[in-house]
Coordinates of C-alpha atoms in Angstrom, one line a residue:
M17 CA 34.2 22.7 12.3
A18 CA 33.2 20.7 9.4
T19 CA 32.8 22.0 5.8
K20 CA 29.4 22.8 4.4
T21 CA 28.2 21.0 1.2
S22 CA 25.7 22.0 -1.5
G23 CA 22.9 19.7 -2.4
G24 CA 19.5 18.3 -1.2
N25 CA 16.3 17.9 -2.9
A26 CA 12.5 17.5 -2.2
A27 CA 12.9 13.7 -1.5
F28 CA 16.1 13.9 0.7
H29 CA 17.0 16.8 2.7
N30 CA 20.7 17.6 3.2
F31 CA 20.8 17.5 7.0
H32 CA 24.6 17.6 6.9
N33 CA 24.6 21.3 6.2
D34 CA 22.5 22.2 9.1
Y35 CA 24.9 21.5 11.6
A36 CA 28.2 21.6 9.9
H37 CA 29.4 24.4 12.3
I38 CA 29.2 22.2 15.3
S39 CA 32.5 20.3 16.1
D40 CA 31.2 17.9 18.8
P41 CA 30.0 14.9 16.8
N42 CA 27.7 13.7 19.5
E43 CA 25.9 17.0 19.6
R44 CA 25.8 17.2 15.7
R45 CA 24.2 13.7 15.8
R46 CA 21.7 14.6 18.4
L47 CA 20.6 17.8 16.7
A48 CA 20.5 16.3 13.2
L49 CA 18.5 13.3 14.1
A50 CA 16.1 15.5 16.3
E51 CA 15.6 17.6 13.1
I52 CA 14.8 14.5 11.0
D53 CA 12.4 13.1 13.7
K54 CA 10.5 16.3 14.2
A55 CA 10.2 17.4 10.5
P56 CA 6.7 17.9 9.4
F57 CA 5.4 15.4 6.9
G58 CA 6.1 16.7 3.4
W59 CA 6.6 16.0 -0.3
Y60 CA 10.1 14.6 0.3
H61 CA 8.6 11.9 2.6
V62 CA 6.1 10.9 -0.2
R63 CA 8.9 10.7 -2.7
A64 CA 10.9 8.5 -0.3
I65 CA 7.7 6.2 0.1
V66 CA 7.2 5.8 -3.5
V67 CA 10.8 4.9 -4.3
A68 CA 10.8 2.3 -1.7
G69 CA 7.2 1.1 -2.3
V70 CA 7.9 0.4 -6.1
G71 CA 10.2 -2.5 -5.0
F72 CA 7.5 -3.9 -2.9
F73 CA 5.1 -3.5 -5.7
T74 CA 7.4 -5.5 -7.9
D75 CA 8.1 -8.1 -5.2
A76 CA 4.5 -8.9 -4.8
Y77 CA 3.7 -8.8 -8.6
D78 CA 6.4 -11.5 -9.1
I79 CA 5.3 -13.6 -6.3
F80 CA 1.5 -13.4 -6.9
A81 CA 1.8 -13.7 -10.7
I82 CA 3.3 -17.2 -10.5
G83 CA 0.0 -18.6 -9.3
I84 CA -1.6 -17.6 -12.7
V85 CA 1.5 -18.3 -14.7
N86 CA 1.8 -21.9 -13.5
T87 CA -1.8 -22.6 -14.9
M88 CA -0.5 -21.4 -18.2
L89 CA 2.7 -23.4 -17.9
G90 CA 0.7 -26.5 -17.4
I91 CA -1.3 -25.8 -20.7
V92 CA 2.0 -25.3 -22.7
Y93 CA 4.5 -27.9 -21.3
W94 CA 2.0 -30.6 -19.7
H95 CA -0.1 -31.0 -22.7
N96 CA -0.1 -34.8 -22.5
Q97 CA -1.4 -34.5 -18.9
A98 CA -4.5 -32.6 -19.6
G99 CA -2.8 -29.4 -19.6
K100 CA -2.3 -29.4 -15.9
I101 CA 1.2 -28.9 -14.2
N102 CA 2.0 -31.6 -11.9
S103 CA 2.0 -30.9 -8.2
N104 CA 5.7 -31.5 -7.5
S105 CA 6.7 -29.0 -10.3
D106 CA 4.1 -26.5 -9.1
T107 CA 5.3 -26.6 -5.6
A108 CA 9.0 -26.4 -6.6
I109 CA 8.6 -23.4 -8.8
K110 CA 6.8 -21.6 -5.9
V111 CA 9.1 -22.6 -3.2
A112 CA 12.1 -21.7 -5.2
T113 CA 11.4 -17.9 -4.6
S114 CA 10.9 -18.3 -1.0
G115 CA 14.3 -20.2 -0.7
G116 CA 16.0 -17.4 -2.6
T117 CA 14.4 -14.8 -0.6
V118 CA 15.6 -16.2 2.7
I119 CA 19.2 -15.9 1.4
G120 CA 18.5 -12.4 0.1
Q121 CA 17.1 -11.2 3.4
V122 CA 19.9 -12.5 5.6
G123 CA 22.7 -11.4 3.0
F124 CA 21.5 -8.1 2.1
G125 CA 20.4 -7.4 5.7
W126 CA 24.0 -8.1 6.9
L127 CA 25.7 -6.2 4.0
A128 CA 23.5 -3.1 4.4
D129 CA 24.9 -2.8 8.0
R130 CA 28.4 -3.7 7.0
V131 CA 28.9 -1.5 3.9
G132 CA 25.9 0.8 3.9
R133 CA 22.4 1.1 2.9
K134 CA 23.2 3.2 -0.2
R135 CA 25.7 0.8 -1.7
M136 CA 23.2 -2.1 -1.5
Y137 CA 20.1 -0.2 -2.4
G138 CA 19.4 -0.7 -6.2
L139 CA 21.7 -3.8 -6.4
E140 CA 18.7 -6.0 -5.2
L141 CA 16.4 -4.4 -7.8
I142 CA 19.0 -5.2 -10.6
I143 CA 18.9 -8.8 -9.5
I144 CA 15.1 -8.8 -9.7
I145 CA 15.0 -7.2 -13.2
V146 CA 17.6 -9.6 -14.8
A147 CA 16.1 -12.6 -13.3
T148 CA 12.6 -11.5 -14.3
L149 CA 13.5 -11.0 -17.9
A150 CA 15.5 -14.3 -17.9
Q151 CA 12.5 -16.3 -16.9
A152 CA 10.4 -14.5 -19.6
L153 CA 12.9 -15.8 -22.1
S154 CA 13.2 -19.3 -20.7
S155 CA 12.1 -22.3 -22.8
N156 CA 12.3 -26.2 -22.8
S157 CA 14.9 -28.2 -24.5
R158 CA 16.0 -31.8 -24.8
S159 CA 18.9 -31.2 -22.4
I160 CA 17.1 -29.2 -19.7
N161 CA 13.4 -29.1 -18.3
I162 CA 11.7 -25.7 -18.2
V163 CA 10.9 -26.4 -14.7
G164 CA 14.6 -26.4 -13.8
V165 CA 15.4 -23.2 -15.7
I166 CA 12.5 -21.3 -14.2
I167 CA 13.5 -22.6 -10.6
F168 CA 17.1 -21.3 -11.1
W169 CA 16.0 -17.8 -12.1
R170 CA 13.2 -17.8 -9.4
V171 CA 15.9 -18.5 -6.8
I172 CA 18.0 -15.6 -8.1
M173 CA 15.0 -13.4 -8.3
G174 CA 14.1 -14.4 -4.6
I175 CA 17.5 -13.3 -3.5
G176 CA 16.8 -9.9 -4.9
I177 CA 13.3 -9.8 -3.4
G178 CA 14.7 -10.8 -0.1
G179 CA 17.2 -7.8 -0.1
D180 CA 14.4 -5.6 -0.6
Y181 CA 12.7 -6.3 2.7
P182 CA 15.4 -5.0 5.3
L183 CA 16.6 -2.2 2.8
S184 CA 13.3 -0.6 2.0
S185 CA 12.1 -1.0 5.7
I186 CA 15.2 0.6 7.3
I187 CA 15.7 3.3 4.7
T188 CA 12.2 4.4 5.2
S189 CA 12.4 4.2 8.9
E190 CA 15.7 6.0 9.2
F191 CA 14.4 9.0 6.8
A192 CA 11.0 9.1 8.4
T193 CA 9.6 11.7 10.7
T194 CA 8.7 10.0 14.3
K195 CA 5.1 11.1 14.3
W196 CA 4.2 9.3 11.0
R197 CA 7.1 6.6 10.7
G198 CA 4.6 3.8 11.1
A199 CA 2.2 5.1 8.3
M200 CA 5.3 5.7 6.1
M201 CA 6.6 2.2 6.5
G202 CA 3.0 0.7 6.2
S203 CA 2.7 2.7 2.9
V204 CA 5.6 1.0 1.6
F205 CA 4.4 -2.6 2.7
A206 CA 0.8 -1.8 1.3
M207 CA 2.3 -1.6 -2.2
Q208 CA 2.3 -5.3 -2.0
G209 CA -1.5 -5.3 -2.2
I210 CA -1.3 -3.0 -5.4
G211 CA 1.2 -5.5 -6.9
Q212 CA -1.0 -8.4 -6.4
F213 CA -3.9 -6.4 -8.0
V214 CA -1.8 -5.5 -11.0
A215 CA -0.7 -9.0 -11.6
G216 CA -4.4 -10.0 -11.8
I217 CA -5.0 -6.9 -14.1
I218 CA -2.2 -7.9 -16.5
A219 CA -3.3 -11.4 -16.8
L220 CA -6.8 -10.2 -17.5
I221 CA -5.6 -7.8 -20.2
V222 CA -3.5 -10.5 -22.0
T223 CA -6.4 -13.0 -21.7
V224 CA -8.6 -10.5 -23.4
G225 CA -6.0 -9.7 -26.0
F226 CA -5.6 -13.3 -27.1
K227 CA -9.4 -13.9 -27.0
E228 CA -9.9 -15.4 -30.4
S229 CA -7.0 -17.8 -30.1
L230 CA -8.1 -19.0 -26.8
L231 CA -11.7 -19.5 -28.0
S232 CA -10.6 -22.3 -30.3
A233 CA -10.2 -24.8 -27.5
K234 CA -12.8 -26.0 -24.8
T235 CA -10.3 -27.4 -22.3
Y236 CA -6.7 -27.0 -21.3
G237 CA -5.9 -30.3 -22.9
D238 CA -7.2 -29.3 -26.3
C239 CA -5.3 -26.0 -26.3
D240 CA -2.7 -26.5 -28.9
G241 CA -1.9 -24.8 -32.2
I242 CA -2.8 -21.2 -32.2
C243 CA -4.3 -21.5 -28.6
G244 CA -1.1 -23.1 -27.3
L245 CA 1.1 -20.4 -29.0
A246 CA -1.2 -17.7 -27.6
V247 CA -0.8 -19.1 -24.0
D248 CA 3.1 -19.5 -24.4
K249 CA 3.1 -15.7 -25.3
M250 CA 0.7 -14.9 -22.4
W251 CA 2.8 -16.2 -19.5
R252 CA 5.9 -14.7 -20.9
I253 CA 4.3 -11.2 -21.1
I254 CA 2.9 -11.5 -17.4
I255 CA 6.4 -12.4 -16.1
G256 CA 8.3 -9.8 -18.2
F257 CA 5.9 -7.1 -17.2
G258 CA 7.2 -7.5 -13.6
A259 CA 10.5 -5.7 -14.7
V260 CA 9.0 -2.6 -15.9
P261 CA 8.3 -0.8 -12.5
G262 CA 11.8 -2.0 -11.4
C263 CA 13.3 -0.4 -14.3
I264 CA 11.5 3.0 -13.6
A265 CA 12.6 3.0 -9.9
L266 CA 16.2 1.8 -10.5
Y267 CA 17.8 5.3 -11.1
Y268 CA 16.4 6.8 -7.9
R269 CA 17.5 3.8 -5.8
L270 CA 21.0 3.9 -7.1
T271 CA 21.3 7.6 -6.5
I272 CA 19.8 7.7 -3.0
P273 CA 21.9 9.3 -0.4
E274 CA 23.3 7.4 2.8
T275 CA 20.9 7.6 5.6
P276 CA 22.1 10.1 8.3
R277 CA 21.8 7.6 11.0
Y278 CA 24.0 5.1 9.3
T279 CA 26.6 8.0 8.6
F280 CA 26.7 9.0 12.2
D281 CA 26.6 5.5 13.9
V282 CA 28.4 3.2 11.6
A283 CA 30.3 5.1 8.9
R284 CA 31.2 7.8 11.3
D285 CA 32.2 9.9 8.3
V286 CA 29.9 13.0 8.1
E287 CA 32.0 14.8 5.5
K288 CA 31.7 11.9 3.0
A289 CA 28.0 11.6 3.6
G290 CA 27.5 15.3 2.8
E291 CA 29.4 15.0 -0.6
D292 CA 27.4 11.8 -1.4
T293 CA 24.2 13.6 -0.9
K294 CA 25.4 16.4 -3.2
A295 CA 26.5 13.7 -5.7
Y296 CA 23.0 12.3 -5.6
I297 CA 21.7 15.7 -6.7
Q298 CA 24.1 16.0 -9.6
G299 CA 23.6 12.4 -10.8
K300 CA 27.2 11.3 -10.0
A301 CA 28.2 7.9 -8.6
E302 CA 30.1 9.2 -5.6
G303 CA 30.9 12.3 -3.7
K304 CA 34.5 13.6 -3.4
P305 CA 34.8 15.4 -0.1
D306 CA 37.9 17.4 0.8
E307 CA 40.2 14.8 2.2
V308 CA 41.9 17.0 4.9
S309 CA 38.6 17.9 6.4
R310 CA 37.4 14.4 6.0
V311 CA 40.4 12.8 7.9
Q312 CA 40.1 15.5 10.6
A313 CA 36.4 14.7 11.1
I314 CA 37.1 10.9 11.1
R315 CA 39.8 11.1 13.7
H316 CA 37.7 13.5 15.9
A317 CA 34.7 11.2 15.8
E318 CA 36.9 8.2 16.5
T319 CA 37.7 9.5 19.9
T320 CA 34.7 11.3 20.8
L321 CA 31.7 9.7 19.1
E322 CA 29.9 7.5 21.9
I323 CA 27.9 5.1 20.1
P324 CA 29.4 1.7 20.1
K325 CA 31.2 0.4 17.0
P326 CA 29.6 -2.7 15.3
S327 CA 31.6 -5.9 15.8
W328 CA 30.7 -9.6 16.4
S329 CA 31.7 -9.4 20.0
D330 CA 29.3 -6.3 20.4
F331 CA 26.5 -8.1 18.4
I332 CA 26.7 -11.2 20.7
G333 CA 27.0 -9.1 23.7
H334 CA 24.1 -7.0 22.6
Y335 CA 21.7 -9.8 21.9
G336 CA 23.0 -11.9 24.7
Q337 CA 21.0 -9.8 27.1
W338 CA 17.6 -11.1 27.5
K339 CA 16.1 -7.6 27.1
N340 CA 17.6 -7.3 23.6
G341 CA 17.5 -11.0 22.6
K342 CA 13.7 -11.4 23.3
V343 CA 12.9 -8.6 21.0
L344 CA 14.7 -10.3 18.1
L345 CA 13.0 -13.7 19.2
G346 CA 9.7 -11.7 19.2
T347 CA 10.0 -10.1 15.8
A348 CA 11.5 -13.3 14.1
G349 CA 9.0 -15.7 15.8
S350 CA 5.9 -13.6 15.1
W351 CA 7.0 -13.4 11.4
F352 CA 7.5 -17.2 11.4
F353 CA 4.1 -18.0 12.7
L354 CA 2.4 -15.5 10.6
D355 CA 3.8 -16.7 7.2
I356 CA 2.8 -20.4 7.9
A357 CA -0.9 -19.4 7.9
F358 CA -0.5 -16.5 5.5
Y359 CA 0.9 -18.6 2.8
G360 CA -1.2 -21.5 3.7
L361 CA -4.4 -19.7 3.2
S362 CA -3.6 -19.4 -0.4
L363 CA -4.2 -23.2 -0.6
N364 CA -7.8 -22.5 -0.1
N365 CA -8.2 -20.2 -3.1
S366 CA -9.7 -22.8 -5.2
V367 CA -12.6 -23.3 -2.8
I368 CA -13.0 -19.5 -2.7
L369 CA -13.0 -19.2 -6.6
T370 CA -15.7 -21.9 -6.7
A371 CA -17.7 -20.1 -4.1
I372 CA -17.9 -16.9 -6.3
G373 CA -18.3 -18.8 -9.5
Y374 CA -15.0 -18.2 -11.0
A375 CA -13.4 -21.7 -11.0
S376 CA -14.4 -23.0 -14.4
G377 CA -15.5 -22.0 -17.9
S378 CA -16.9 -23.3 -21.1
T379 CA -13.7 -22.5 -23.1
V380 CA -10.0 -21.9 -22.4
Y381 CA -10.7 -18.2 -22.7
A382 CA -13.4 -18.4 -20.2
Q383 CA -11.4 -20.4 -17.7
L384 CA -8.4 -18.0 -17.8
Y385 CA -10.7 -14.9 -17.9
N386 CA -12.4 -16.3 -14.8
L387 CA -9.0 -17.2 -13.2
A388 CA -7.8 -13.7 -13.5
V389 CA -10.9 -11.9 -12.5
G390 CA -11.4 -14.3 -9.5
N391 CA -7.9 -13.4 -8.2
I392 CA -8.6 -9.7 -8.5
I393 CA -11.8 -10.0 -6.5
I394 CA -10.0 -12.0 -3.7
V395 CA -7.2 -9.3 -3.5
C396 CA -9.7 -6.4 -3.4
A397 CA -12.0 -8.1 -0.9
G398 CA -10.0 -8.1 2.0
A399 CA -6.2 -7.8 1.4
I400 CA -6.0 -4.1 0.0
P401 CA -8.5 -2.5 2.6
G402 CA -6.5 -4.2 5.4
Y403 CA -3.2 -2.7 4.3
W404 CA -4.6 0.8 4.1
V405 CA -6.5 0.6 7.4
T406 CA -3.1 -0.3 9.0
V407 CA -1.6 2.8 7.4
A408 CA -4.5 4.9 8.8
L409 CA -4.2 3.7 12.4
V410 CA -0.8 2.3 13.1
D411 CA 0.5 5.7 14.5
T412 CA -2.4 6.2 16.7
V413 CA -3.6 2.8 17.9
G414 CA 0.0 1.4 17.9
R415 CA 1.9 -1.6 16.4
K416 CA 1.5 -3.9 19.3
P417 CA -2.3 -3.8 19.7
I418 CA -2.7 -4.2 16.0
Q419 CA -0.4 -7.2 15.8
L420 CA -1.8 -8.8 19.0
G421 CA -5.5 -8.2 18.1
G422 CA -4.9 -9.6 14.6
F423 CA -3.3 -12.7 15.8
M424 CA -6.3 -13.3 18.3
I425 CA -8.9 -12.7 15.8
L426 CA -7.1 -14.9 13.2
T427 CA -6.9 -17.6 15.8
V428 CA -10.7 -17.6 16.2
L429 CA -11.3 -17.4 12.4
F430 CA -9.1 -20.4 11.5
A431 CA -10.5 -22.4 14.5
I432 CA -14.1 -21.8 13.1
I433 CA -13.0 -22.7 9.5
G434 CA -11.3 -25.9 10.7
F435 CA -13.8 -27.3 13.2
A436 CA -16.9 -26.3 11.3
Y437 CA -15.5 -26.6 7.7
H438 CA -18.1 -29.2 6.7
K439 CA -21.1 -27.1 8.0
L440 CA -20.3 -23.6 6.8
G441 CA -20.9 -24.1 3.0
Q442 CA -19.2 -22.1 0.3
H443 CA -20.5 -18.7 1.2
G444 CA -19.7 -19.0 4.9
I445 CA -16.2 -20.0 4.0
L446 CA -16.0 -17.0 1.5
A447 CA -17.1 -14.6 4.3
L448 CA -14.4 -16.1 6.8
Y449 CA -11.7 -16.0 4.1
V450 CA -12.3 -12.3 3.4
L451 CA -12.2 -11.5 7.1
A452 CA -9.0 -13.5 7.6
Q453 CA -7.3 -11.5 4.5
F454 CA -8.5 -8.3 6.2
F455 CA -7.0 -9.0 9.6
F456 CA -3.9 -10.6 8.2
N457 CA -3.1 -7.1 6.6
F458 CA -4.8 -5.0 9.3
G459 CA -2.7 -7.1 11.7
P460 CA 0.5 -9.0 11.8
N461 CA 1.4 -9.1 8.1
A462 CA 1.9 -5.4 8.2
T463 CA 3.3 -5.0 11.7
T464 CA 5.8 -7.8 11.4
F465 CA 7.4 -5.6 8.6
I466 CA 7.2 -2.3 10.5
V467 CA 8.6 -3.3 14.0
P468 CA 11.9 -4.8 13.1
G469 CA 12.7 -1.6 11.2
E470 CA 12.4 0.5 14.3
C471 CA 13.2 -1.4 17.4
F472 CA 16.9 -2.4 16.9
P473 CA 20.0 0.0 17.1
T474 CA 21.2 1.4 13.9
R475 CA 24.4 -0.6 13.6
Y476 CA 22.4 -4.0 13.6
R477 CA 19.0 -2.8 12.4
S478 CA 19.3 -4.1 8.9
T479 CA 20.7 -7.4 10.0
S480 CA 18.1 -7.9 12.7
H481 CA 15.3 -7.1 10.2
G482 CA 16.7 -9.5 7.6
L483 CA 16.9 -12.2 10.3
S484 CA 13.3 -11.6 11.2
A485 CA 12.0 -11.6 7.7
A486 CA 14.0 -14.7 6.9
A487 CA 12.3 -16.5 9.7
G488 CA 9.0 -15.7 8.0
K489 CA 10.0 -16.9 4.7
V490 CA 11.1 -20.2 6.4
G491 CA 7.6 -20.4 7.7
S492 CA 6.1 -20.1 4.2
I493 CA 8.4 -22.8 3.0
V494 CA 7.1 -24.9 5.9
A495 CA 3.5 -24.2 4.9
Q496 CA 4.0 -25.1 1.2
V497 CA 6.5 -28.2 1.7
V498 CA 5.4 -29.7 5.0
I499 CA 1.9 -28.7 5.8
G500 CA 0.7 -28.4 2.2
P501 CA 0.9 -32.0 1.3
I502 CA -1.3 -32.7 4.3
R503 CA -4.1 -31.2 2.7
V504 CA -4.3 -33.6 -0.1
H505 CA -3.7 -36.8 2.1
G506 CA -6.1 -39.3 0.8
A507 CA -7.3 -37.2 -2.0
T508 CA -9.9 -38.4 -4.6
K509 CA -11.3 -37.0 -7.7
S510 CA -14.5 -36.0 -5.8
N511 CA -12.6 -34.7 -2.8
P512 CA -9.3 -33.2 -3.8
S513 CA -8.5 -31.7 -0.3
P514 CA -9.9 -34.1 2.3
W515 CA -7.6 -32.7 5.1
L516 CA -8.1 -29.1 4.6
N517 CA -10.2 -28.7 7.7
H518 CA -7.4 -30.1 9.7
V519 CA -4.9 -27.9 8.2
M520 CA -6.9 -24.9 9.1
E521 CA -6.9 -26.3 12.7
I522 CA -3.1 -26.4 12.6
Y523 CA -3.0 -22.7 11.3
A524 CA -5.2 -21.7 14.2
L525 CA -2.6 -23.1 16.6
F526 CA 0.2 -21.1 14.9
M527 CA -1.9 -17.9 15.2
L528 CA -2.2 -18.6 18.9
L529 CA 1.5 -19.0 19.2
G530 CA 1.9 -15.5 17.5
C531 CA 0.1 -14.0 20.3
F532 CA 2.7 -15.1 22.7
T533 CA 5.7 -13.9 20.6
T534 CA 3.8 -10.6 20.1
L535 CA 4.2 -10.2 23.9
L536 CA 8.0 -10.0 23.4
I537 CA 8.1 -6.9 21.3
P538 CA 8.0 -3.3 22.4
E539 CA 5.5 -0.7 21.4
T540 CA 7.3 1.7 19.0
K541 CA 4.6 4.1 18.3
R542 CA 5.7 7.8 18.4
K543 CA 9.1 7.0 19.8
T544 CA 12.4 7.9 18.2
L545 CA 14.8 5.1 16.9
E546 CA 17.4 6.2 19.4
E547 CA 15.0 6.0 22.2
L548 CA 13.9 2.5 21.1
A549 CA 17.6 1.4 20.9
G550 CA 18.0 2.4 24.5
E551 CA 20.5 5.5 23.7
V552 CA 18.5 8.3 25.4
P553 CA 19.0 8.9 29.1
G554 CA 16.1 9.5 31.2
T555 CA 13.8 7.2 29.2
A556 CA 12.4 3.8 30.1
N557 CA 14.5 2.1 27.5
Y558 CA 17.6 3.7 28.5
D559 CA 20.7 1.3 28.6
P560 CA 24.1 2.8 29.1
V561 CA 25.8 -0.2 27.6
S562 CA 23.9 -0.1 24.5
A563 CA 24.3 3.7 24.2
G564 CA 28.2 3.4 24.8
H565 CA 27.9 5.9 27.7
G566 CA 30.9 5.9 29.9
A567 CA 32.9 3.0 31.3
N568 CA 29.7 0.9 31.6
H569 CA 30.1 0.0 27.9
Q570 CA 31.4 -3.6 28.7
Y571 CA 31.1 -5.5 25.3
G572 CA 33.2 -4.8 22.2
D573 CA 36.5 -5.6 20.7
K574 CA 39.0 -4.2 23.2
D575 CA 41.9 -5.0 21.0
S576 CA 40.6 -3.0 18.1
G577 CA 39.7 -0.1 20.3
E578 CA 35.9 -0.5 19.9
I579 CA 35.0 0.5 23.3
S580 CA 33.9 4.0 24.0
N581 CA 34.9 5.4 27.3
T582 CA 34.3 9.1 26.8
G583 CA 32.0 9.7 29.7
S584 CA 28.2 10.0 29.8
H585 CA 25.8 12.3 27.9
D586 CA 24.5 15.3 29.8
L587 CA 20.8 14.4 30.4
N588 CA 19.4 17.8 29.7
A589 CA 21.2 18.0 26.5
E590 CA 20.0 14.7 25.5
K591 CA 16.3 15.8 26.2
A592 CA 16.7 19.1 24.5

């Protein structure tokens, strides 16, 4: 019998105590996880959403703000080029974040499965905070260019942002109730829209704050003296503000308890998990369980817990089966195709700003004011509503229909924009742009984040989510580095984007391909994580090999004793 622990709060219930009197680890696992799955939606779920969501708010703010900041960098550091940053520097600064994000998604994803969610959660936020403040303090010198400094720190920041993807997704997923798991994960992801909105608001505030200085110049090229000094201060404030929400959320992330699913399936150390939860409540860094009880529990679980241990051979064996490998291919492929067009659509922002009358101004103040307001309008027009419609419907309509429907509609929209580009006019393009933004977010942009956090077994859930997310960021790099330059092929002063219509046609093709990869993913609505992982006998997904039930568990490290051969679960007990 396990020792009871104290602790538990409104955000994270101490499920350890509820089943401490049960000696069989498989039964304790089943009952404890069932309690989490059936728990009514409450305040502790809201707290968990906020703690995870603040990270995505920060991520989106940092990524979105650079579009506005690069305009300001051009005014300050490219004064001899009419105050406009050159295209190579602009692209390099933006792609640097995506490059770092790929590293962070794969690295943190694997580490969260290897050493635990708790140990990694908060570390990625520290990286983001440090890199953000370093960017705000960067400057030019005779020995190093400002572009190189900013690129370095944005790569570092990208690593932290990348780590936030798998960690926030799976922690929310593993603490969530089954009935509203999609809405909880969608709410975390929807904070991206709020982050984009706030980036525009902060840019607007600093622009109004330095109004008098900005009114002294008519064009970007004329903005020197007090005008140039004001813009230099403005971009630093905008970048630096991105660290504020991260600092607020940092304490709660560092003190979060380990998820019960990781404790049971990977750590196999229930005693330590209970004490860590107690330490979280008391503000301590680590719990200190009774070592005798802890060792006894670990030894007992070693011989009786049926879930397979993670290992490279088990990983290869698991995904070597087509029924498992196709799911990873589906989540990664869908995210890759999505991000090519999602990031590529931002290339059309100048056309949209022109259509709504926010592309120019008679003074530097008017131009920067219109830039900030125009971006706020773009975000509010389609992106934010799309996020929250997904939150409202994802647990009733389902993930797969939303993703497949989104890809199909986006295929049509991009085809119309591409093939009828010269006949639509600015207002027609604006309408289609708003619709595309809406169906990106009430569609694959949200579901590609949600599904990978649900459909994989606990022991590889973070790694698999990280690989899927990294595929998406590779897609964004392709959009900016490979497809982006096609847009300006043969550009002239009167027509800066002559191939934009053909680029839209290319995006339509990628959206069509996304329809096919979506067919590879399962519907995860209202199913427990264990059922989706194939661990529950009597369900359609049941796989005795993946569940580690009996002698059928074939792959694993035989030399290290990582094969469970303890007999199968009782079907009735599993369904209870």
